[in-house]
GROMACS .gro file of C-alpha atoms in nm:
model
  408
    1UNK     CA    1   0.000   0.000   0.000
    2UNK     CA    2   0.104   0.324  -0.111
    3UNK     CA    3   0.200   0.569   0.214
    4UNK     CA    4   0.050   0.877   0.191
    5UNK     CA    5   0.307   1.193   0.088
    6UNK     CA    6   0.309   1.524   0.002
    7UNK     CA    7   0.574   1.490  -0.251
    8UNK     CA    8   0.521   1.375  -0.612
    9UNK     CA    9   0.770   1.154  -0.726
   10UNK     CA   10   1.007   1.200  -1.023
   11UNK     CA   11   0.775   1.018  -1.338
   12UNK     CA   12   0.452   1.248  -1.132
   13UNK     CA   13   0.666   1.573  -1.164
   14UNK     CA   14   0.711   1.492  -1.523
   15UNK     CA   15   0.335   1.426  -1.625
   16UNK     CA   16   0.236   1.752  -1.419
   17UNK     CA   17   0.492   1.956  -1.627
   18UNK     CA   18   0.403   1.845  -1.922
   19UNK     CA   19   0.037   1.887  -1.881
   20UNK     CA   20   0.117   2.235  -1.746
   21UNK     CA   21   0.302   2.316  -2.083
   22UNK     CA   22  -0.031   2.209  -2.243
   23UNK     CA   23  -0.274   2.411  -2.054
   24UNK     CA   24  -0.019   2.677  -2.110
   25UNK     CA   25   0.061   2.645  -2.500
   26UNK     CA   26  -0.253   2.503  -2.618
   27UNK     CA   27  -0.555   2.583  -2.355
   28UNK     CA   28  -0.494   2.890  -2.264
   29UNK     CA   29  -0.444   3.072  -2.615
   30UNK     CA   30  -0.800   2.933  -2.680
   31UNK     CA   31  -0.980   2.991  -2.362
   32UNK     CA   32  -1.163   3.326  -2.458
   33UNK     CA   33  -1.243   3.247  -2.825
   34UNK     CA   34  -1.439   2.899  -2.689
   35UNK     CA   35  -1.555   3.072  -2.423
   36UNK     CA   36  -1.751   3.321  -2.652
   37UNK     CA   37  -1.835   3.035  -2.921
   38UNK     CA   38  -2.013   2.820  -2.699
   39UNK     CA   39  -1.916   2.550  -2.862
   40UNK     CA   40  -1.723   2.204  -2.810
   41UNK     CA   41  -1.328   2.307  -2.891
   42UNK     CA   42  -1.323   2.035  -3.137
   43UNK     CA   43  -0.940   2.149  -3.250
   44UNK     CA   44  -0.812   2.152  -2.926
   45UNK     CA   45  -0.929   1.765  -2.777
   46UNK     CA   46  -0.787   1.615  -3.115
   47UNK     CA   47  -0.469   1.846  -3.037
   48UNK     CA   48  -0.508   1.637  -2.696
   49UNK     CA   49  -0.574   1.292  -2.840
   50UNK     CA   50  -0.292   1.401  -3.057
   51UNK     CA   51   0.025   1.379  -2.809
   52UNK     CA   52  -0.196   1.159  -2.617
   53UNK     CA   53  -0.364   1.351  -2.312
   54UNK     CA   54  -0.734   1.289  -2.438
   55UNK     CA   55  -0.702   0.878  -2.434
   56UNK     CA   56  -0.754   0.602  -2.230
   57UNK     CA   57  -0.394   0.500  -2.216
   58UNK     CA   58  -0.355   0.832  -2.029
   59UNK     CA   59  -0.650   0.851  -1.781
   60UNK     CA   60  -0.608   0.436  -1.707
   61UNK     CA   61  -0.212   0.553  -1.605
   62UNK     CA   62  -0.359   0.813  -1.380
   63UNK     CA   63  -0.623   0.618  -1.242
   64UNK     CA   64  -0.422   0.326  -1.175
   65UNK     CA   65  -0.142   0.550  -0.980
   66UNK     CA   66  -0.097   0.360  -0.659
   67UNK     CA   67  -0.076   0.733  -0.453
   68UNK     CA   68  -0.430   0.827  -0.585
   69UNK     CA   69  -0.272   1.125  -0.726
   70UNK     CA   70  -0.242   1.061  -1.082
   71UNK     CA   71  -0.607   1.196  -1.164
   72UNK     CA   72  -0.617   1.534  -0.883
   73UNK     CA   73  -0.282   1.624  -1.044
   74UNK     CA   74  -0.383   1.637  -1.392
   75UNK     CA   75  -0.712   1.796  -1.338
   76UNK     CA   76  -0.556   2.061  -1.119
   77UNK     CA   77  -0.338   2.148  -1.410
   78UNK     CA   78  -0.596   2.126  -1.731
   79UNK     CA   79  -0.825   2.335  -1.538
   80UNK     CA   80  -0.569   2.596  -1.460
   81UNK     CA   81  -0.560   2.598  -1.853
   82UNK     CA   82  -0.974   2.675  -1.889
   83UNK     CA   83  -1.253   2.518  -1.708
   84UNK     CA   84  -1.435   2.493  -1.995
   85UNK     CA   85  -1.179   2.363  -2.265
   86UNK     CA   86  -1.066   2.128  -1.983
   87UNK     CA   87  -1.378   1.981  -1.864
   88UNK     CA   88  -1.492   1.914  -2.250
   89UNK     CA   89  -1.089   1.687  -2.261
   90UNK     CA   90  -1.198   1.517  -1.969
   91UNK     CA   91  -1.576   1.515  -1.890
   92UNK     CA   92  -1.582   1.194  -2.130
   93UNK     CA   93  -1.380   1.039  -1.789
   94UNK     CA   94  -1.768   1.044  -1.625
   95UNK     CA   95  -1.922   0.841  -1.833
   96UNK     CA   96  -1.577   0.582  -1.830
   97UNK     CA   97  -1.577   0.618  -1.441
   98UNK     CA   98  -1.963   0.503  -1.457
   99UNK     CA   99  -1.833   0.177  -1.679
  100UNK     CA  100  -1.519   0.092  -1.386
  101UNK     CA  101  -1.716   0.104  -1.121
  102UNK     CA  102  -2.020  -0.080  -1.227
  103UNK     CA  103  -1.925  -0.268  -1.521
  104UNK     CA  104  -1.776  -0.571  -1.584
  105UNK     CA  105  -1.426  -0.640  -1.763
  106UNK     CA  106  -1.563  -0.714  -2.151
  107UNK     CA  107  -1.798  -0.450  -2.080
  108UNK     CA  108  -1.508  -0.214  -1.962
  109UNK     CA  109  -1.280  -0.370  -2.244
  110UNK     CA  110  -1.569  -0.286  -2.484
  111UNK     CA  111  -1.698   0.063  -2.440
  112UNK     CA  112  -1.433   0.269  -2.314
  113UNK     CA  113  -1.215   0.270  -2.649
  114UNK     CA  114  -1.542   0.395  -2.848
  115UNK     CA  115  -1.570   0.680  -2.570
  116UNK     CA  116  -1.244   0.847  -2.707
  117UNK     CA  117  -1.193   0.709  -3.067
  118UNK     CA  118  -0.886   0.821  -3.116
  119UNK     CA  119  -0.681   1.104  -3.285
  120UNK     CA  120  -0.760   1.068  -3.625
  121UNK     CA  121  -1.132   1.042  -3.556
  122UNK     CA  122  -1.246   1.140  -3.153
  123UNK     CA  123  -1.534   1.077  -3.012
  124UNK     CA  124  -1.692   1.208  -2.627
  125UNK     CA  125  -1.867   1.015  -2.370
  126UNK     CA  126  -2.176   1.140  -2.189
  127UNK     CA  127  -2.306   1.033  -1.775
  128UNK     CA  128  -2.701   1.087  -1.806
  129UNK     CA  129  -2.818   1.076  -1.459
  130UNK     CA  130  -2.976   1.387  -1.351
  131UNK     CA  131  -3.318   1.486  -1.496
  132UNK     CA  132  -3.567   1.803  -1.470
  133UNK     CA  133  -3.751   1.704  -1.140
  134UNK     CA  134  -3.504   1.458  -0.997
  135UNK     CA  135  -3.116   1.644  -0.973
  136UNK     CA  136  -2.994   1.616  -0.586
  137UNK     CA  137  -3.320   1.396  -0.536
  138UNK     CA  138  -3.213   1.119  -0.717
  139UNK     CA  139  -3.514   0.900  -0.542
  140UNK     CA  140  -3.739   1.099  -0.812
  141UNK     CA  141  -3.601   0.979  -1.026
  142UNK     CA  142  -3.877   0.894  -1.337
  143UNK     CA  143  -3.661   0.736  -1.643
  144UNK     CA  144  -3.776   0.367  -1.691
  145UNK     CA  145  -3.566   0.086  -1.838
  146UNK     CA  146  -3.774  -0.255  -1.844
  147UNK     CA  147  -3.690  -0.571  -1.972
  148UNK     CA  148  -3.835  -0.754  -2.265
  149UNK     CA  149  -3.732  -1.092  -2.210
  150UNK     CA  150  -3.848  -1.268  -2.536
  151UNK     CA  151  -3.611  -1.026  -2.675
  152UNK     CA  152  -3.350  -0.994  -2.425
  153UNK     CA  153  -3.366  -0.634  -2.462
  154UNK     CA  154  -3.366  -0.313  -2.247
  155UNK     CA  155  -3.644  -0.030  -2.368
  156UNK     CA  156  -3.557   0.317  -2.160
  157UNK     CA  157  -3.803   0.613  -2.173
  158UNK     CA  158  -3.747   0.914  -2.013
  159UNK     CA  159  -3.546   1.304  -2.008
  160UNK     CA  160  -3.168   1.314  -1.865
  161UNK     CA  161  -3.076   1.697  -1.823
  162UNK     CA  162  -2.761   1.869  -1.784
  163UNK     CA  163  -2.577   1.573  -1.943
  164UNK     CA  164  -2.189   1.686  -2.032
  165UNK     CA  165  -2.161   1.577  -2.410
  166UNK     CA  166  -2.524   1.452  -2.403
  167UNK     CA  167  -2.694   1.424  -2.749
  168UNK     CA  168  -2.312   1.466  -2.942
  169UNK     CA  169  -2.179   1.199  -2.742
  170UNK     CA  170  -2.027   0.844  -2.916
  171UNK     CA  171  -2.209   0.647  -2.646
  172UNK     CA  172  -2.409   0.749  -2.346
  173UNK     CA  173  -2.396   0.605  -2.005
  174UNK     CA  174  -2.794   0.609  -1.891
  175UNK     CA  175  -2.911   0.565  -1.488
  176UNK     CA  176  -3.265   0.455  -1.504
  177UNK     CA  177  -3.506   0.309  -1.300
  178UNK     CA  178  -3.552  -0.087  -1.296
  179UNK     CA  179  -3.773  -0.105  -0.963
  180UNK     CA  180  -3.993   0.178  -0.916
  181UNK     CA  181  -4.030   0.071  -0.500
  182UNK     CA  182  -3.728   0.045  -0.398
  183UNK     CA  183  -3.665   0.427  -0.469
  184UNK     CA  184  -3.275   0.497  -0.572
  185UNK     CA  185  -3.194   0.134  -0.485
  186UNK     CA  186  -3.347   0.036  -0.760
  187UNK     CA  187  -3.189   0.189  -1.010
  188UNK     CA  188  -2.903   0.038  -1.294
  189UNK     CA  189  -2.669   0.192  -1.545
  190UNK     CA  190  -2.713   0.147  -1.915
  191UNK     CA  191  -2.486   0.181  -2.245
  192UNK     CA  192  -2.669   0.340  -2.518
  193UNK     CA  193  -2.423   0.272  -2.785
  194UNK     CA  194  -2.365   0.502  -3.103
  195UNK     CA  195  -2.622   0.571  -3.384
  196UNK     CA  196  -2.931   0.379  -3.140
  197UNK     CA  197  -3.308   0.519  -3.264
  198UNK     CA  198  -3.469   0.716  -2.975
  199UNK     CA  199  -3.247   0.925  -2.827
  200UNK     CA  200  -3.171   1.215  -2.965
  201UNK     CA  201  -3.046   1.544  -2.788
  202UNK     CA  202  -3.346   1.792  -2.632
  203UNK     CA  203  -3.252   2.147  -2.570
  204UNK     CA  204  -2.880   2.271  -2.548
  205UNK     CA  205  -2.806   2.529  -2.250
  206UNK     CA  206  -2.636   2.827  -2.284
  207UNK     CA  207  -2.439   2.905  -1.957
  208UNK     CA  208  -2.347   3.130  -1.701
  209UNK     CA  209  -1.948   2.958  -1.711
  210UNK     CA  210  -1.767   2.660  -1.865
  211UNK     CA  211  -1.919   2.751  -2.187
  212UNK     CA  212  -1.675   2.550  -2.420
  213UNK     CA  213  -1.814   2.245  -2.251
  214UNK     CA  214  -2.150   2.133  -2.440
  215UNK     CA  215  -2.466   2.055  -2.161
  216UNK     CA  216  -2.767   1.935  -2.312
  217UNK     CA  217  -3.078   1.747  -2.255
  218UNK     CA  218  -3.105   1.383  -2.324
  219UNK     CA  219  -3.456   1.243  -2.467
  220UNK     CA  220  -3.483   0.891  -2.460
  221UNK     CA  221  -3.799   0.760  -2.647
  222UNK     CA  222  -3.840   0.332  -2.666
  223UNK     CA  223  -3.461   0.318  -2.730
  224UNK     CA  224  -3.390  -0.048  -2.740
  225UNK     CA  225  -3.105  -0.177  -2.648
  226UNK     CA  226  -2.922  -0.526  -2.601
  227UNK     CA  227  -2.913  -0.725  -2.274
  228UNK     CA  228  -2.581  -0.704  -2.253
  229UNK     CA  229  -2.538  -0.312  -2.223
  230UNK     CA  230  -2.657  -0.321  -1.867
  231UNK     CA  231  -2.360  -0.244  -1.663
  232UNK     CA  232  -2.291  -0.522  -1.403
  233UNK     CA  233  -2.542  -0.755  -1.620
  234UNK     CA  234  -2.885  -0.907  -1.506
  235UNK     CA  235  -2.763  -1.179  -1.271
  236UNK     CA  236  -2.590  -0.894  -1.067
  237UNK     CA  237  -2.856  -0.648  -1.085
  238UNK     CA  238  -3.136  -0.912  -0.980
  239UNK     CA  239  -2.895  -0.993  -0.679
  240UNK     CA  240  -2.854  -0.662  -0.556
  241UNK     CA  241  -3.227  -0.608  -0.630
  242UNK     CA  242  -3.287  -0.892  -0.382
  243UNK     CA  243  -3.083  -0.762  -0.094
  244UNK     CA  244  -3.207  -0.420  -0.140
  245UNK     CA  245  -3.563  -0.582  -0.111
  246UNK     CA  246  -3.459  -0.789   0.209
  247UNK     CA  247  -3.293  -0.467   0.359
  248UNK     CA  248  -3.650  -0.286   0.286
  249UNK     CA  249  -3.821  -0.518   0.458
  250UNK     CA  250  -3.584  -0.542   0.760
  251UNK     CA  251  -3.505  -0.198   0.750
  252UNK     CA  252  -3.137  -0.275   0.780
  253UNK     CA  253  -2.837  -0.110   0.592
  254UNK     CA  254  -2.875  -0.015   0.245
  255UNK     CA  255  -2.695  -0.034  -0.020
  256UNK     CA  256  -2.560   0.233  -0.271
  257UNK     CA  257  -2.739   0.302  -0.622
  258UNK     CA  258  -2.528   0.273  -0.946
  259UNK     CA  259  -2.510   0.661  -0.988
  260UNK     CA  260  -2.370   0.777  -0.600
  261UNK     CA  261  -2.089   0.527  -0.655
  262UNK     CA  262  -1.960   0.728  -1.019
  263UNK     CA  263  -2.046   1.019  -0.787
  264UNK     CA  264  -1.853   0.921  -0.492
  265UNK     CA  265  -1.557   0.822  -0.710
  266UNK     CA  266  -1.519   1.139  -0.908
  267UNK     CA  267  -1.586   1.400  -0.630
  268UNK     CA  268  -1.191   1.448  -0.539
  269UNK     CA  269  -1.140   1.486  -0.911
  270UNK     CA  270  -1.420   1.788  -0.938
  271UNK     CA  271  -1.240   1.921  -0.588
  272UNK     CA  272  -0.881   1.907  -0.805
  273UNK     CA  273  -1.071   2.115  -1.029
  274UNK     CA  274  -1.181   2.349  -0.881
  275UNK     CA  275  -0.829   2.392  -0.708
  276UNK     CA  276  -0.714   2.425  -1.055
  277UNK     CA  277  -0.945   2.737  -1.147
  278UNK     CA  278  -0.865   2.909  -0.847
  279UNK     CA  279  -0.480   2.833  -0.849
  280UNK     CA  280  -0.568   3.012  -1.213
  281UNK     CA  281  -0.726   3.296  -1.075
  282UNK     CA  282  -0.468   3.400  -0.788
  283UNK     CA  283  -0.166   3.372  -1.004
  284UNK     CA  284  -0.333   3.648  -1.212
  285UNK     CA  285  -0.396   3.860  -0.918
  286UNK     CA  286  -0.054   3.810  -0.741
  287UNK     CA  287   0.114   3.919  -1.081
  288UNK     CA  288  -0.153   4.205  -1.125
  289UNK     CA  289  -0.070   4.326  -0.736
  290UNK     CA  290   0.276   4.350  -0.835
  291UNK     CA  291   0.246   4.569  -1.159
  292UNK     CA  292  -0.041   4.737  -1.040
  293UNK     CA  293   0.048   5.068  -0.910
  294UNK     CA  294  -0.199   5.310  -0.717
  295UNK     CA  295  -0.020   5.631  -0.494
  296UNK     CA  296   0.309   5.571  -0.655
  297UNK     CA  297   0.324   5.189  -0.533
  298UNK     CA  298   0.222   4.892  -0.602
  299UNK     CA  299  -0.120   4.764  -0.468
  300UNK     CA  300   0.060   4.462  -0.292
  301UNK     CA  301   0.231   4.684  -0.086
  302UNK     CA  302  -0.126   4.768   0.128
  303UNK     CA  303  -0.210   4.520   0.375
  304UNK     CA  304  -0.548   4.515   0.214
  305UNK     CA  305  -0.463   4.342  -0.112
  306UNK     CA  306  -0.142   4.157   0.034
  307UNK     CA  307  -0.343   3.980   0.328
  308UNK     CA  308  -0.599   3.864   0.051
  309UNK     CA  309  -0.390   3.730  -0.108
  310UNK     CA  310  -0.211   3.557   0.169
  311UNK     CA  311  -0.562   3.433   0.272
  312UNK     CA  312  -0.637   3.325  -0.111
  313UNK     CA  313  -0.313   3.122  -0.119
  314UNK     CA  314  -0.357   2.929   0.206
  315UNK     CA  315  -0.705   2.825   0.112
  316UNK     CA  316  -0.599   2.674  -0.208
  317UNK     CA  317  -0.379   2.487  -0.075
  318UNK     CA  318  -0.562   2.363   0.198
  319UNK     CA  319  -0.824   2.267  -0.036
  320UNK     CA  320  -0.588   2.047  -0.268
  321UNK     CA  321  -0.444   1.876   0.062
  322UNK     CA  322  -0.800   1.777   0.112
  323UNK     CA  323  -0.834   1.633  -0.241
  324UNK     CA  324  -0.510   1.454  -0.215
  325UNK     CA  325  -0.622   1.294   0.157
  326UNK     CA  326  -0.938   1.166  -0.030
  327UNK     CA  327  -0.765   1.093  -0.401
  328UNK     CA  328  -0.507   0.844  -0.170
  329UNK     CA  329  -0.781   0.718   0.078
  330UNK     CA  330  -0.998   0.632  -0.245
  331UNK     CA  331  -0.709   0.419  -0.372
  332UNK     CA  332  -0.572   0.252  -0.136
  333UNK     CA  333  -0.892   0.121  -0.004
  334UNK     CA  334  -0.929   0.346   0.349
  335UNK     CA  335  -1.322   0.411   0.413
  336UNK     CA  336  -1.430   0.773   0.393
  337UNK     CA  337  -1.540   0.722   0.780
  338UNK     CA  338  -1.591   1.095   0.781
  339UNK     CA  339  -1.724   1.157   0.439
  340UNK     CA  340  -1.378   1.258   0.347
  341UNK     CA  341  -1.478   1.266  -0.041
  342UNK     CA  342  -1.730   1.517   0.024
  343UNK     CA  343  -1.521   1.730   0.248
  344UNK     CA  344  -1.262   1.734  -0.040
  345UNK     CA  345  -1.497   1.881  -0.298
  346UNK     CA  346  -1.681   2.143  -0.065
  347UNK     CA  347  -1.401   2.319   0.069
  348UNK     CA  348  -1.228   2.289  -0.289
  349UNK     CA  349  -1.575   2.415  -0.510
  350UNK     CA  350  -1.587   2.709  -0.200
  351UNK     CA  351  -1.250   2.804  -0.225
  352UNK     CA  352  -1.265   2.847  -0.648
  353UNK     CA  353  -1.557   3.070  -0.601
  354UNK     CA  354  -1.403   3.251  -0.286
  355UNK     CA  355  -1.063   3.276  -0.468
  356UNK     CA  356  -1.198   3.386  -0.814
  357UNK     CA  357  -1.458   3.687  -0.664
  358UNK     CA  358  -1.109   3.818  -0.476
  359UNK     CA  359  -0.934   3.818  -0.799
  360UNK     CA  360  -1.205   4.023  -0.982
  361UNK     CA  361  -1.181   4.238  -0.647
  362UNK     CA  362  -0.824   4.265  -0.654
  363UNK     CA  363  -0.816   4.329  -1.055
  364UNK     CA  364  -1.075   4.605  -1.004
  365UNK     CA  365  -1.250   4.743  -1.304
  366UNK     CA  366  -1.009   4.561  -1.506
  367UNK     CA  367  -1.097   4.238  -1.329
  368UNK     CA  368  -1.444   4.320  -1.435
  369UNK     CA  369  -1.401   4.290  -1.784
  370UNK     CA  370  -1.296   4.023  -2.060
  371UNK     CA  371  -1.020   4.158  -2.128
  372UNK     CA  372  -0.866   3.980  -1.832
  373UNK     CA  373  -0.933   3.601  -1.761
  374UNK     CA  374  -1.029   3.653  -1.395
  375UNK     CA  375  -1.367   3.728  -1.520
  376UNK     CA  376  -1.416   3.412  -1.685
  377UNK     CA  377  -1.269   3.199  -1.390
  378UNK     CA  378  -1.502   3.404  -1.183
  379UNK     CA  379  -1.806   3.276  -1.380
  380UNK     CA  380  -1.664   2.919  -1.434
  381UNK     CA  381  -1.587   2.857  -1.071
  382UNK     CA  382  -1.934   2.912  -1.005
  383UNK     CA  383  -2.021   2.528  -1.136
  384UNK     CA  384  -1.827   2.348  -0.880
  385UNK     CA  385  -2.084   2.420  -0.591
  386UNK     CA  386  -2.317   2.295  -0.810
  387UNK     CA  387  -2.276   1.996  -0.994
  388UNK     CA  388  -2.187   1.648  -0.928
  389UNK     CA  389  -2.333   1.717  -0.572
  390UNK     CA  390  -2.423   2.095  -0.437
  391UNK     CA  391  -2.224   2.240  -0.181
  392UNK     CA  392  -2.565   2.149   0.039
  393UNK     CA  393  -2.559   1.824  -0.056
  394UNK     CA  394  -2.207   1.756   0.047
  395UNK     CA  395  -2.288   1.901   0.391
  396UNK     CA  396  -2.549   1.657   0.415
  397UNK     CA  397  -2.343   1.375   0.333
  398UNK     CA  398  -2.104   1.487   0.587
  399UNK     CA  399  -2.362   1.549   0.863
  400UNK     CA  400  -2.547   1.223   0.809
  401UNK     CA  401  -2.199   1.039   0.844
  402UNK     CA  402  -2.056   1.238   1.126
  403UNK     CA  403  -2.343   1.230   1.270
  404UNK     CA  404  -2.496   0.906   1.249
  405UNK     CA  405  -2.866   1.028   1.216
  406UNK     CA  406  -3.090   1.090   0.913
  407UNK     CA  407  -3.060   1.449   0.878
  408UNK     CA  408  -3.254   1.608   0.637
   0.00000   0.00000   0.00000
């Protein structure tokens, strides 16, 4: 078992520094122009698949780093690039994570490669779980997928809503509801693979931040589709089924539904993140304090900028020591016994959007314009309190776990 440290070792230093002459060289030049667009940066994930950040080669070395710090590393460093360029590289890496954790080896073996395609041709992955009444709730959740035996087929029916890549994607990754009664337990995941009839995309939103990374509705309408793309398989599923039912009925421990566990697995990443953005965002304003002169001085020389700063600096990295304590507890098999996942991700997302409104402070007018990227980090950062879990949310987990009680 890996020990935990805080110093990356020779090959990590490596990866980070060339990923950080990416973000730098290749990322950053296009952040604004995306940004505006509002479109999928196309050019820039083939120039990723190209020298081989965008593939599965890449995210399966991270993953499978025995200190757990493969993955925070190389999101902190993409996302100091652009949120948005960076989270349309790697939000395929969802909709893979949703295959590892419930999947089973062919299936893994199978579908990942056609989530990237690779250089010549690539291809994005989308996670459909959330849907117009059921987001945090995920109990509500109303997407059907029922068996038709004679056929040994899946039909799913139902809306999936702010789906990263959803409706452009090469194959989707769909949560849906196989037992209505046993709430979220009774939920499964589902590979839609390319070019199926019935789902199609629904309405595309334009965003407050991350706007180079495409969120769309997903409309699933009788979309048929093999036995075999239910993750896990039937004789799984109608096994954990049967000791959710028992559990019911006792009212004894239950037992996690197919979408928390993608959750619970990619919340350190988000946290690495959002360190990322905000790491971004105080750079810029520690550079700015510097060059910035007011009364014959530069601002940094007031107490009231330079103590921000000091402040802004000693959050961030307090926030990616969290994400590294969960990203090495995660892999090496320690329990989050006090919800350390979610801790990870809500002081990280807090920090971004802390970090990022001190920077637009700090830049002043200037700060408030696009001229400067502060003001895009400031609207991008906004997203990690949000997604993949709200800020609220992540209390909750930690209460209820701390706790012990069913706070609601």
């Amino acid at each position: 078992m890996a020990e935990f440290t805080l110093e990356l070792n020779d090959d990590q230093k490596q990866v980070r520094d060339w990923l950080h002459g990416f973000a730098a060289d290749v990322i950053r030049p296009a952040a604004s122009e995306w940004d505006e667009r509002e479109e999928t940066p196309w050019p820039v994930i083939q120039e990723a698949a190209k020298v081989g950040i965008y593939s599965l080669d890449f995210y399966a070395q991270q993953f499978f780093d025995p200190t757990g710090l493969g993955i925070p590393m190389a999101m902190e460093e993409l996302f100091w690039g652009d949120a948005g360029i960076a989270l349309s590289i790697v939000g395929t890496g969802l909709a893979a994570v949703g295959v590892l954790a419930n999947g089973t080896e062919e299936q893994i073996g199978t579908w990942i490669p056609q989530m990237y395609g690779d250089a010549d041709d690539v291809k994005v992955a989308a996670f459909c779980s959330s849907e117009p009444d059921a987001g945090s709730d995920v109990a509500s959740m109303r997407t059907r997928a029922v068996y038709d035996q004679a056929k040994d087929e899946w039909v799913l029916n139902g809306t999936k809503t702010w789906a990263t890549n959803g409706g452009i994607a090469n194959v989707h990754v769909v949560v849906a509801v196989v037992d209505a009664e046993l709430g979220s337990k009774g939920h499964a995941s589902f590979i839609v693979p390319p070019d199926t009839p019935g789902l199609s995309q629904g309405q595309k939103f334009k965003k407050h931040g991350i706007r180079a990374s495409h969120t769309a509705e997903v409309v699933l309408e009788d979309v048929r589709i093999p036995g075999h793309c239910l993750l896990g398989g039937k004789e799984k599923l109608d096994q954990r089924l049967a000791r959710a039912r028992e559990r019911a009925a006792s009212g004894g421990e239950r037992v996690k539904n197919a979408a928390m566990a993608t959750f619970e697995a990619s919340r350190p990443a988000v946290g690495a993140m959002a360190v990322g953005t905000a790491r971004a965002a105080y750079e810029v304003a520690l550079d700015y304090a510097k060059t910035r002169t007011q009364f014959g001085r530069p601002i940094i020389d007031n107490q009231g900028i330079a103590f921000q700063l000091a402040d802004m600096r000693t959050q961030i990295d307090a926030a990616r020591l969290l994400v590294w304590r969960a990203s090495w507890m995660a892999t090496t098999g320690k329990p989050f016994t006090s919800a350390e996942g979610s801790m990870s991700k809500l002081y990280a997302s807090e920090t971004a959007k802390k970090v990022t409104a001190q920077a637009v402070q700090i830049l002043g007018g200037n700060g408030f314009t696009r001229e400067y990227p502060v003001e895009r980090m400031h609207r991008d950062a906004a997203i990690y309190t949000i997604f993949e879990g709200t800020s609220e949310i992540q209390r909750l987990v930690i209460a209820r776990t701390l706790s012990g009680m069913p706070i609601r």
